[in-house]
mmCIF file of C-alpha atoms and ligand atoms in Angstrom:
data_model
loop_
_atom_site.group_PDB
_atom_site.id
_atom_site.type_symbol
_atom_site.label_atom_id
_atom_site.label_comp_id
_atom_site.label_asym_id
_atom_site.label_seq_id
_atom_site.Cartn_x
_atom_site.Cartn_y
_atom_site.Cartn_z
ATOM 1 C CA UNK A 1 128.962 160.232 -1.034
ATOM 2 C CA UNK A 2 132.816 160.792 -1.439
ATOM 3 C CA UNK A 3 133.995 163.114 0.763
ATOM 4 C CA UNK A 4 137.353 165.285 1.191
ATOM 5 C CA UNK A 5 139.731 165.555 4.087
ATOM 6 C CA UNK A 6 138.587 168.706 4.888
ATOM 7 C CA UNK A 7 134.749 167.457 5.413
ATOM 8 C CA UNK A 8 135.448 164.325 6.957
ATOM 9 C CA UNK A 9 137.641 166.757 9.625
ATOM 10 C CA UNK A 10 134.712 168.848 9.900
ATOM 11 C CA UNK A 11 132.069 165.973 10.295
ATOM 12 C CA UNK A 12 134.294 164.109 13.134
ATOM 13 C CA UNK A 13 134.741 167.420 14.871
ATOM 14 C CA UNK A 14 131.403 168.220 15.000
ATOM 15 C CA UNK A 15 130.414 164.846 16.899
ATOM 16 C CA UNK A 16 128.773 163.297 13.302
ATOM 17 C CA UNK A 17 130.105 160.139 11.820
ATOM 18 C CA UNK A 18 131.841 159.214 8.615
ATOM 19 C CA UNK A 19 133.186 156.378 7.209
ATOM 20 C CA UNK A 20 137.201 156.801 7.031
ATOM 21 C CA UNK A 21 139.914 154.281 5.226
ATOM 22 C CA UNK A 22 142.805 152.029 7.294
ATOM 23 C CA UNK A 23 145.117 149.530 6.071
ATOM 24 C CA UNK A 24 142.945 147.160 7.481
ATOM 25 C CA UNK A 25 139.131 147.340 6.345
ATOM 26 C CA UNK A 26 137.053 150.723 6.559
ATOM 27 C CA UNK A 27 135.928 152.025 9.617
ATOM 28 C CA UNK A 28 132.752 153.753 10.896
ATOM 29 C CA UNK A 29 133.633 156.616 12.955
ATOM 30 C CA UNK A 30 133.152 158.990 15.437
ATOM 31 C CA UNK A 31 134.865 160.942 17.844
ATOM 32 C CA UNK A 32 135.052 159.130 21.400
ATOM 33 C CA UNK A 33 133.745 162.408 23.098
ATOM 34 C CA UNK A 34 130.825 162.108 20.841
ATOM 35 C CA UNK A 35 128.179 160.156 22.429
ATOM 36 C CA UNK A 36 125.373 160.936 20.381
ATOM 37 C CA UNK A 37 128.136 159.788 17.611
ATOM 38 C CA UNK A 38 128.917 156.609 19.164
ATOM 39 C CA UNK A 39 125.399 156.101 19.691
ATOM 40 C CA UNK A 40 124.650 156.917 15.777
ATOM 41 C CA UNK A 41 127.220 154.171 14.827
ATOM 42 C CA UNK A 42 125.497 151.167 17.156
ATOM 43 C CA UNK A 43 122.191 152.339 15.204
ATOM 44 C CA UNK A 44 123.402 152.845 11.510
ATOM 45 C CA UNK A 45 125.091 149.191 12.437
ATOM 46 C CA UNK A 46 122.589 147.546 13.918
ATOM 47 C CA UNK A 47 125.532 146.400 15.928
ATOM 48 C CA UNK A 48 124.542 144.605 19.291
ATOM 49 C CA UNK A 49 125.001 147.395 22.716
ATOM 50 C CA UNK A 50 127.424 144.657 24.201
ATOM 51 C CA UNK A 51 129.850 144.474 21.494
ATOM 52 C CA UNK A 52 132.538 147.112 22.150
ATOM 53 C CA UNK A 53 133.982 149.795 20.217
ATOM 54 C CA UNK A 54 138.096 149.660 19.364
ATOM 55 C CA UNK A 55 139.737 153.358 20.153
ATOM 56 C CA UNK A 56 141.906 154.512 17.134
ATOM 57 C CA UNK A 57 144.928 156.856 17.929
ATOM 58 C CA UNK A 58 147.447 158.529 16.790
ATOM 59 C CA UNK A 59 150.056 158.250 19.411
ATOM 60 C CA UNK A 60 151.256 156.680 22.350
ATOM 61 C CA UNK A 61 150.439 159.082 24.446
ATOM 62 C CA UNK A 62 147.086 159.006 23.248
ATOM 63 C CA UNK A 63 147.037 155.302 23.808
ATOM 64 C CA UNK A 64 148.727 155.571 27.162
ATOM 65 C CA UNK A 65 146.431 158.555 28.159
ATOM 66 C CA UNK A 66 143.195 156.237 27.946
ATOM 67 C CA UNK A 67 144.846 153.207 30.099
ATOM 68 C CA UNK A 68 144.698 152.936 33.343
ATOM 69 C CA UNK A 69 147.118 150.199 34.423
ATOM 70 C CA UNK A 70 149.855 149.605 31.915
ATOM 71 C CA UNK A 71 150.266 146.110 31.017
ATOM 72 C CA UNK A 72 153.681 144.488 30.732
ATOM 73 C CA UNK A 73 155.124 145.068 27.107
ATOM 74 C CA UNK A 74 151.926 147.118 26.285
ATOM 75 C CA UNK A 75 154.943 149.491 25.162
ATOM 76 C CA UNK A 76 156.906 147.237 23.358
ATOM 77 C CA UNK A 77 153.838 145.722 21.435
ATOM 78 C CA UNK A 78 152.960 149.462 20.493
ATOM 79 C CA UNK A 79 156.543 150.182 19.357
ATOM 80 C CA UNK A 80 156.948 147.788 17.169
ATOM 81 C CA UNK A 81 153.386 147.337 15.621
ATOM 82 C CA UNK A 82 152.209 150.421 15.606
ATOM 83 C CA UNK A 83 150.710 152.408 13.448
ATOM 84 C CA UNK A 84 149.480 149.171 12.351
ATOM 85 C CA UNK A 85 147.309 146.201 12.344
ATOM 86 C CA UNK A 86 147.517 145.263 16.126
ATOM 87 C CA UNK A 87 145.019 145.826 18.935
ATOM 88 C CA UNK A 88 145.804 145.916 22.444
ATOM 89 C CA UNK A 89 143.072 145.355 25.043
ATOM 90 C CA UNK A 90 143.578 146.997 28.640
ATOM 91 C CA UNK A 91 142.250 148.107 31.966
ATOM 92 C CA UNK A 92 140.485 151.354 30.420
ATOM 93 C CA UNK A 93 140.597 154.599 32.481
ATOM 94 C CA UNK A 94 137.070 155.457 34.463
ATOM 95 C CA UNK A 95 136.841 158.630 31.794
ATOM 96 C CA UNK A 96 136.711 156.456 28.572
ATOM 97 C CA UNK A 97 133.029 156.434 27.188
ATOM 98 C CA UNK A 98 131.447 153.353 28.879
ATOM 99 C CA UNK A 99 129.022 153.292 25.904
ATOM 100 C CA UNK A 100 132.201 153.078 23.449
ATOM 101 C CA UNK A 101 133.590 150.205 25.939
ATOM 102 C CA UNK A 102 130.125 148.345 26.279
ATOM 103 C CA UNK A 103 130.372 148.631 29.674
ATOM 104 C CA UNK A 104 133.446 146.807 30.234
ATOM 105 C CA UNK A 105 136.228 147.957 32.167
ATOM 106 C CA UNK A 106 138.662 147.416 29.404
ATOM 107 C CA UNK A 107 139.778 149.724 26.504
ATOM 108 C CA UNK A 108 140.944 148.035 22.891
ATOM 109 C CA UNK A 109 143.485 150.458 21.277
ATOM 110 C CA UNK A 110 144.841 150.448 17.799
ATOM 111 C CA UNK A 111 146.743 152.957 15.766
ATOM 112 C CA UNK A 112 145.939 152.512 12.159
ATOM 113 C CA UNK A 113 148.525 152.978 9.626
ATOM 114 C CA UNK A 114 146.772 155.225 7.036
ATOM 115 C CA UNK A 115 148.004 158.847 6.636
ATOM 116 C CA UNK A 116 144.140 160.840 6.153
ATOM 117 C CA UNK A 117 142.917 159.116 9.077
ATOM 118 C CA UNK A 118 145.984 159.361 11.377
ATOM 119 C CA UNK A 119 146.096 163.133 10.069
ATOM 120 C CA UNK A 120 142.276 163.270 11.577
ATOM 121 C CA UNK A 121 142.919 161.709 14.807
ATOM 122 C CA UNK A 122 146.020 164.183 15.181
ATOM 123 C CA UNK A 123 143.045 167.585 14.695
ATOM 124 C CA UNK A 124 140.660 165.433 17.103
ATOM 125 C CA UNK A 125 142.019 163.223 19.323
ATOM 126 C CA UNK A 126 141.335 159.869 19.663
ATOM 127 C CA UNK A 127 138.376 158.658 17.475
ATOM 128 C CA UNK A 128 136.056 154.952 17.586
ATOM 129 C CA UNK A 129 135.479 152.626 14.608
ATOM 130 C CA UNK A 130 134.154 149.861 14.203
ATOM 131 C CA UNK A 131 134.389 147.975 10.683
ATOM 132 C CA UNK A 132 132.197 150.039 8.342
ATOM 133 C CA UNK A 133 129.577 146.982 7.589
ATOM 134 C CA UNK A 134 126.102 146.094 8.547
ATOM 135 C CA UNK A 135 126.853 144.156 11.274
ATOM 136 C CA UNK A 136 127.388 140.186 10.558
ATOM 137 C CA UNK A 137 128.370 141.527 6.700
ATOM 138 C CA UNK A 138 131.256 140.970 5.468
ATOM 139 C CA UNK A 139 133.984 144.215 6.088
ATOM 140 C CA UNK A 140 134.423 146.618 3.578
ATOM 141 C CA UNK A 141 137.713 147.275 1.711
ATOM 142 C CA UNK A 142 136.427 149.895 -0.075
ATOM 143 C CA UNK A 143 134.738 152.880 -0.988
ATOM 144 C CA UNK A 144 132.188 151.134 -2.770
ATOM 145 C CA UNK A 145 131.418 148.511 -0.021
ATOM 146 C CA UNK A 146 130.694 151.162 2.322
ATOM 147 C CA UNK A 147 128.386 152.843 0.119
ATOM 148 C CA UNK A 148 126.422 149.183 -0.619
ATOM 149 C CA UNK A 149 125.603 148.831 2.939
ATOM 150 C CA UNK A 150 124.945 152.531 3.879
ATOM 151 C CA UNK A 151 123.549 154.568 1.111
ATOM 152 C CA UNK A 152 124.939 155.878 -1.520
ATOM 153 C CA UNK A 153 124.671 159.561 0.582
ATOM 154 C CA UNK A 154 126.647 158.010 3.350
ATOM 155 C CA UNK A 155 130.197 160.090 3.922
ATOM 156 C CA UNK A 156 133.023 158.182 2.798
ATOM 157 C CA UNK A 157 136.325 159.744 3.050
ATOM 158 C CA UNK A 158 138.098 158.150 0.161
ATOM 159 C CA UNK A 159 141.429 156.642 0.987
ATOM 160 C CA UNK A 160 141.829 153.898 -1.651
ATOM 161 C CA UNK A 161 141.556 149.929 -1.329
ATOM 162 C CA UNK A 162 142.569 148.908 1.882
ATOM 163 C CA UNK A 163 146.082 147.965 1.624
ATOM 164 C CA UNK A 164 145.716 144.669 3.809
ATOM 165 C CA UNK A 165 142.027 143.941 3.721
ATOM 166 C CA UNK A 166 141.347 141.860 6.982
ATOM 167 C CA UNK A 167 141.016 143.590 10.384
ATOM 168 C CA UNK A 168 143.429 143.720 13.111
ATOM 169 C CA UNK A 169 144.674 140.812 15.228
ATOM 170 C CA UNK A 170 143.718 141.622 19.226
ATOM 171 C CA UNK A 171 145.623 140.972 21.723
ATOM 172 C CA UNK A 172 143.262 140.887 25.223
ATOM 173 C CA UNK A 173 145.589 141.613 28.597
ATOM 174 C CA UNK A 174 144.542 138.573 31.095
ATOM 175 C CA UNK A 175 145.600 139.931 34.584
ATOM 176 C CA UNK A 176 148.696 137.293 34.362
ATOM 177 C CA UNK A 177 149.387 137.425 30.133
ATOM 178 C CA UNK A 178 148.508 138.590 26.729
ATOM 179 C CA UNK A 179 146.090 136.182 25.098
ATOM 180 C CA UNK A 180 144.427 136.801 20.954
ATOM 181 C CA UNK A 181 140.773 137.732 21.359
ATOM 182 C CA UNK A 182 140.562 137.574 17.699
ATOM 183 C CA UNK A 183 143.027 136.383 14.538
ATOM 184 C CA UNK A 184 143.818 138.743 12.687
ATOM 185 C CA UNK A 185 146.259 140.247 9.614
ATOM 186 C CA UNK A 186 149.092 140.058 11.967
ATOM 187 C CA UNK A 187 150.248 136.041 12.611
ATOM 188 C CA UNK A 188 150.650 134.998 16.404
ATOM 189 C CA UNK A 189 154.136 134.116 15.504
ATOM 190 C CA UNK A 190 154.916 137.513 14.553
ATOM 191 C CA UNK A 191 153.616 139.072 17.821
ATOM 192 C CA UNK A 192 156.019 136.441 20.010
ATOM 193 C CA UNK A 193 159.030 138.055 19.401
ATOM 194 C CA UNK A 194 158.418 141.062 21.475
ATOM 195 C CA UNK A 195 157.178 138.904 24.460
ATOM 196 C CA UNK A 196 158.406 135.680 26.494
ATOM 197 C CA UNK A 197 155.777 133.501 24.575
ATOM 198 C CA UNK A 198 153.809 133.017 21.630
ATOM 199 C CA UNK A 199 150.149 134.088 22.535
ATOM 200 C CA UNK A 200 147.428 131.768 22.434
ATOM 201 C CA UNK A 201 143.617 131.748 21.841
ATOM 202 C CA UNK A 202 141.943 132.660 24.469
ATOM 203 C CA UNK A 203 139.579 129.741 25.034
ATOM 204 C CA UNK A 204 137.300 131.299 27.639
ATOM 205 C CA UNK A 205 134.674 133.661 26.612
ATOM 206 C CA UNK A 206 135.064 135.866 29.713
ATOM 207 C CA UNK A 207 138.856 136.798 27.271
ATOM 208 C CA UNK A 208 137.358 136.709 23.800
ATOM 209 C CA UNK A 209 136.579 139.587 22.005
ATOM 210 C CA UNK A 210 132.522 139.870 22.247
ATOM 211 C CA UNK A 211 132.183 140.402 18.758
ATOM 212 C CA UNK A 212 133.491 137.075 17.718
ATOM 213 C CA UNK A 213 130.361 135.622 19.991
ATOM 214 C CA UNK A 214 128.204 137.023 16.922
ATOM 215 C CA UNK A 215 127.371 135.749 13.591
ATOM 216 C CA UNK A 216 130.277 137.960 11.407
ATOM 217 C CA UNK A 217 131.532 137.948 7.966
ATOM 218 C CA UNK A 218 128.509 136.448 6.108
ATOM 219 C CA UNK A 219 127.198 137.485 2.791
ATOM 220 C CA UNK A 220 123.499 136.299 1.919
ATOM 221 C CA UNK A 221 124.653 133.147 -0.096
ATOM 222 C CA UNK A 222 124.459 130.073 1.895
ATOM 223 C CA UNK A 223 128.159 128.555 2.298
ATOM 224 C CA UNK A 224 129.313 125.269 2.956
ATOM 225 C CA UNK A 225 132.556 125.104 4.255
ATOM 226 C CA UNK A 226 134.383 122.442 3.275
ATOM 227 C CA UNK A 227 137.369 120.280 4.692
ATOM 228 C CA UNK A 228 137.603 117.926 2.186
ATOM 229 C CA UNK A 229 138.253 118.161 -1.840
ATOM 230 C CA UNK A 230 135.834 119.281 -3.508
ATOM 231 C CA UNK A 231 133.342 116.314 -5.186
ATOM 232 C CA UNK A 232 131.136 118.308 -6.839
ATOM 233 C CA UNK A 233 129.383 119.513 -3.783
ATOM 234 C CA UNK A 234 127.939 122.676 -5.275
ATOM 235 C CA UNK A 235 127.693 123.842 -8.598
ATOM 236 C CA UNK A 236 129.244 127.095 -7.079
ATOM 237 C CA UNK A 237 133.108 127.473 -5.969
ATOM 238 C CA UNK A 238 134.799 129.261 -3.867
ATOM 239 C CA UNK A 239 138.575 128.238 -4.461
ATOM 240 C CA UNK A 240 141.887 128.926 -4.928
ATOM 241 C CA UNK A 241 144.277 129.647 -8.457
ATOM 242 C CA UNK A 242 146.262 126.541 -9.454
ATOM 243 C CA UNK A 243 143.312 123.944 -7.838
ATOM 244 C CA UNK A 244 140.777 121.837 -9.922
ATOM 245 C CA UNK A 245 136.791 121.384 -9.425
ATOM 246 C CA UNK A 246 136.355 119.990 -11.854
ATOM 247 C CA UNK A 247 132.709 119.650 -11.779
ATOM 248 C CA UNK A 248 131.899 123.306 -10.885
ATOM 249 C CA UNK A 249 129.960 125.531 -12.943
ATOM 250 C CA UNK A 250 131.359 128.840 -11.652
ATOM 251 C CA UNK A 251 134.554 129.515 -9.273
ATOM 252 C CA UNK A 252 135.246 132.655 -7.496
ATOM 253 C CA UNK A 253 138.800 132.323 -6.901
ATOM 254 C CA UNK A 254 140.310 134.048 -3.597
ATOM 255 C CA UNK A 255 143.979 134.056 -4.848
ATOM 256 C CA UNK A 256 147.003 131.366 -4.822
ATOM 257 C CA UNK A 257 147.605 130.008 -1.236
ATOM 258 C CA UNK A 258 151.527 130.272 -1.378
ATOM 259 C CA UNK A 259 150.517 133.682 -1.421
ATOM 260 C CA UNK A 260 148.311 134.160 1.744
ATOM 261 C CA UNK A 261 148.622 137.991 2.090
ATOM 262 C CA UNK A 262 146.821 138.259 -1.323
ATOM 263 C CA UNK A 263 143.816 136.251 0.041
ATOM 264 C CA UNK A 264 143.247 138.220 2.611
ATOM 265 C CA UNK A 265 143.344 141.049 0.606
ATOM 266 C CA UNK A 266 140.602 139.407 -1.636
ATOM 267 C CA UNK A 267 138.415 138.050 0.646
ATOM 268 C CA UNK A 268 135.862 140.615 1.355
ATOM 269 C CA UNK A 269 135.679 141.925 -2.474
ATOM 270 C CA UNK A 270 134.950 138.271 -2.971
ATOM 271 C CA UNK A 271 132.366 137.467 -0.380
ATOM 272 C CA UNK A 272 130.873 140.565 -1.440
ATOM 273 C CA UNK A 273 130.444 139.591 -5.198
ATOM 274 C CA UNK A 274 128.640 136.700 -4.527
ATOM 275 C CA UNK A 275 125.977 138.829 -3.311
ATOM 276 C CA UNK A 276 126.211 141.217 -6.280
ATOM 277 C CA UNK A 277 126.279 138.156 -8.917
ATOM 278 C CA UNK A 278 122.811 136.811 -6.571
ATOM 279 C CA UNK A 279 124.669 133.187 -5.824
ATOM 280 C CA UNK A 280 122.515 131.517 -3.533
ATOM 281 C CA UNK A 281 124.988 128.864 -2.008
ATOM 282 C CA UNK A 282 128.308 128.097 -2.725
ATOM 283 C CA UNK A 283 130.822 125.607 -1.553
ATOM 284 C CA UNK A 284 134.037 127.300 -0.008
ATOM 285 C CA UNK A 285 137.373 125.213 -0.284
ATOM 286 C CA UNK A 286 139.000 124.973 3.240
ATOM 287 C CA UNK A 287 140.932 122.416 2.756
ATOM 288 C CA UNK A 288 143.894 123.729 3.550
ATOM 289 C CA UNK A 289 146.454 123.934 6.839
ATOM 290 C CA UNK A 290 145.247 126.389 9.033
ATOM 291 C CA UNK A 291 148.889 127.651 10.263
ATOM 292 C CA UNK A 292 150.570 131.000 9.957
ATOM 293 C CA UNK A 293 147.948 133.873 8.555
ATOM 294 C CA UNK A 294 146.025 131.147 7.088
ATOM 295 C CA UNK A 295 144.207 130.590 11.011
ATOM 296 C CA UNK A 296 142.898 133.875 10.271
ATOM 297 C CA UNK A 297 141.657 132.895 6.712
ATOM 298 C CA UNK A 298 140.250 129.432 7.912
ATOM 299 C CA UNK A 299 138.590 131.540 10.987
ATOM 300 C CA UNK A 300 136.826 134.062 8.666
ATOM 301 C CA UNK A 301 135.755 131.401 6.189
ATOM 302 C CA UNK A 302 134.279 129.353 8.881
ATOM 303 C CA UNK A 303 132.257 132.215 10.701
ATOM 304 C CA UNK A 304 130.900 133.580 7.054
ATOM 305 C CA UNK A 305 129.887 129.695 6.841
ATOM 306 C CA UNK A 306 127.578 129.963 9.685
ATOM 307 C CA UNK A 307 123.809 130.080 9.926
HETATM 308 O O1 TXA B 1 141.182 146.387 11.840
HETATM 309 C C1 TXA B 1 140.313 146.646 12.683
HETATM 310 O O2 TXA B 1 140.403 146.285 13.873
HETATM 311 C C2 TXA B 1 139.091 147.444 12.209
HETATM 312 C C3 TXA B 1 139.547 148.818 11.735
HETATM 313 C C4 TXA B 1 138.412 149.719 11.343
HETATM 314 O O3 TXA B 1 140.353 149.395 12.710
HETATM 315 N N1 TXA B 1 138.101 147.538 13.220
HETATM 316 C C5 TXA B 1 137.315 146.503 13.596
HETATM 317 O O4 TXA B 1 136.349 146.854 14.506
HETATM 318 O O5 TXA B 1 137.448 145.371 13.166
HETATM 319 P P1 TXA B 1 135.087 145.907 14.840
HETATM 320 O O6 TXA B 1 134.235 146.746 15.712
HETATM 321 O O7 TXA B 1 134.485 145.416 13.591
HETATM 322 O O8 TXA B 1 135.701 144.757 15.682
HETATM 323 C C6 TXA B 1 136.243 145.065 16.940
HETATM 324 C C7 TXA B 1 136.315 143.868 17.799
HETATM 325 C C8 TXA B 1 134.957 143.319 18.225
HETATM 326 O O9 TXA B 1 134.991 141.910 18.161
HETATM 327 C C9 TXA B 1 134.842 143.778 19.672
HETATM 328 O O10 TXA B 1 134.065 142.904 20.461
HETATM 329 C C10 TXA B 1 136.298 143.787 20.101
HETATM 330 O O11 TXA B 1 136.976 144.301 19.002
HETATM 331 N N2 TXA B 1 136.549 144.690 21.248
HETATM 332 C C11 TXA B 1 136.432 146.024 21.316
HETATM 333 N N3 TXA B 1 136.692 146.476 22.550
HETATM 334 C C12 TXA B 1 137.004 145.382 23.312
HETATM 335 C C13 TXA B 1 137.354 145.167 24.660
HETATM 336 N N4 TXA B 1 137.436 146.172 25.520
HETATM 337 N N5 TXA B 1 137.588 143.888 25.083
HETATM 338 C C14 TXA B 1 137.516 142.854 24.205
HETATM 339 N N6 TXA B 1 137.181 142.994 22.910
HETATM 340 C C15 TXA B 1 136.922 144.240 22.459
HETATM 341 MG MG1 MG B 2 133.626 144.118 12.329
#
């Protein structure tokens, strides 16, 4: 059900959830004083109790008002990314919903850059949302998504197509330096000129993210991720414009790859229509270099290509 501001105000205030639109994919929310919210959104998800909740604001005092020990450049990062598609993981004050934080003693923070929802989180303070999927589904870029995976009576607050369609890139504080706890729309290289390095994957799982532990991204088709060209390994495609398979009987084509930004905006929509269309399997094209905002692509493609 499409929903106005007004309502989706009046839902969020009232502790219920709604689904509400950022730049990045759509997210479930609640307000984090709402515990019986929160605790809706890990049920309607089916989302794992150990997989945290990321804390949406509106400003940094908000942000700095739910941290208990600043990090170094936490400031900086916030200054120059914010409201966007950046997350910043820190040592979370004792008040901060434990169930939103999954028990860890960490807060992730973002500030999304979409005016209804910032104009929300400005009325109620600081709200949660995860992406508004069934967990391990593929995000949702849009109004319609949400509505496929939660009803078509579920409150979506209509904000358009998400203007970047991949989630946030998070940035995990590790006592001694910021590390990526998962790839994201914004490109490591990006985030290294407002610190003395370039970041790095955080190789231990004590750092990741716990949500990249799970199975994410997948639609019901079997994929096959491959490396290689493509030798007619299944009848179905998933490819890029301007390559050949030539011995495919369908291709769902994710965009050109000079132009990355468009890829990631297509990738959901994509995944999502192979479900629609009822493909059982298809073969997805990652042969490509995984450098840049391509990591991110190669990442998603190779999680949705799990079993
Ligand atoms: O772009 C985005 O980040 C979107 C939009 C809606 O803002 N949100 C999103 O939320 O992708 P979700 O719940 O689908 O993914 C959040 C990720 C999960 O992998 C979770 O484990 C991680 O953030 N996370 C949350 N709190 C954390 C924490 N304290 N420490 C480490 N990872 C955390
Ligand atoms: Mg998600």
């Amino acid at each position: 059900m499409i929903i106005n501001l007004k309502k989706a105000l009046k839902l969020i205030s009232c502790g219920e959830v709604a689904a509400l639109p950022t730049e990045t994919v759509y997210g479930l929310a609640a307000s984090l004083n709402a515990e019986e919210g929160i605790k809706k959104i890990f049920t309607l998800k089916s989302r794992p109790q150990g997989n945290p909740l990321i804390v949406h604001v509106s400003s940094m005092a908000q942000a700095l008002s739910l941290v208990q020990e600043l990090p170094p450049h936490f400031e900086e990062l916030g200054a120059k990314f914010w409201p966007g598609a950046l997350t910043l993981v820190a040592p979370a004050k004792e008040s901060v919903s434990l169930l939103a934080r999954a028990g860890l003693p960490t807060v992730a923070i973002r500030m999304p850059n979409h005016p209804l929802t910032l104009e929300i989180i400005r009325e109620t303070g600081p709200i949660v949302a995860p992406s508004a999927n069934l967990s391990g589904r593929p995000s949702s870029t849009s109004p319609k998504h949400v509505l496929e995976d939660f009803g078509d009576d579920f409150p979506v607050l209509d904000g358009g197509k998400c203007s970047i369609g991949i989630e946030s890139t998070i940035l995990i504080w590790n006592s001694c330096r910021w590390e990526i706890g998962r790839l994201g729309s914004i490109a490591p290289e990006s985030i290294a000129s407002c610190l003395p390095f370039e970041p790095a994957l955080s190789k231990s799982n004590k750092t990741k993210c716990p949500g990249s532990l799970y199975r994410h991204y997948s639609p019901k088709a079997k994929l096959i991720y491959g490396q290689k060209p493509y030798r007619g390994d299944s009848p179905v495609v998933l490819g890029f414009e301007g390559r050949r398979y030539p011995q495919a009987e369908k291709i769902f084509i994710l965009g050109d790859l000079k132009k990355p930004e468009t890829v990631m905006n297509n990738l959901y929509k994509v995944l999502r229509k192979l479900d629609t269309e009822g493909i059982k399997e298809a073969w997805v094209d990652a042969d490509f270099s995984p450098t840049g905002i391509l990591s991110t692509l190669a990442e998603r493609l190779e999680k949705a290509s799990r079993s």
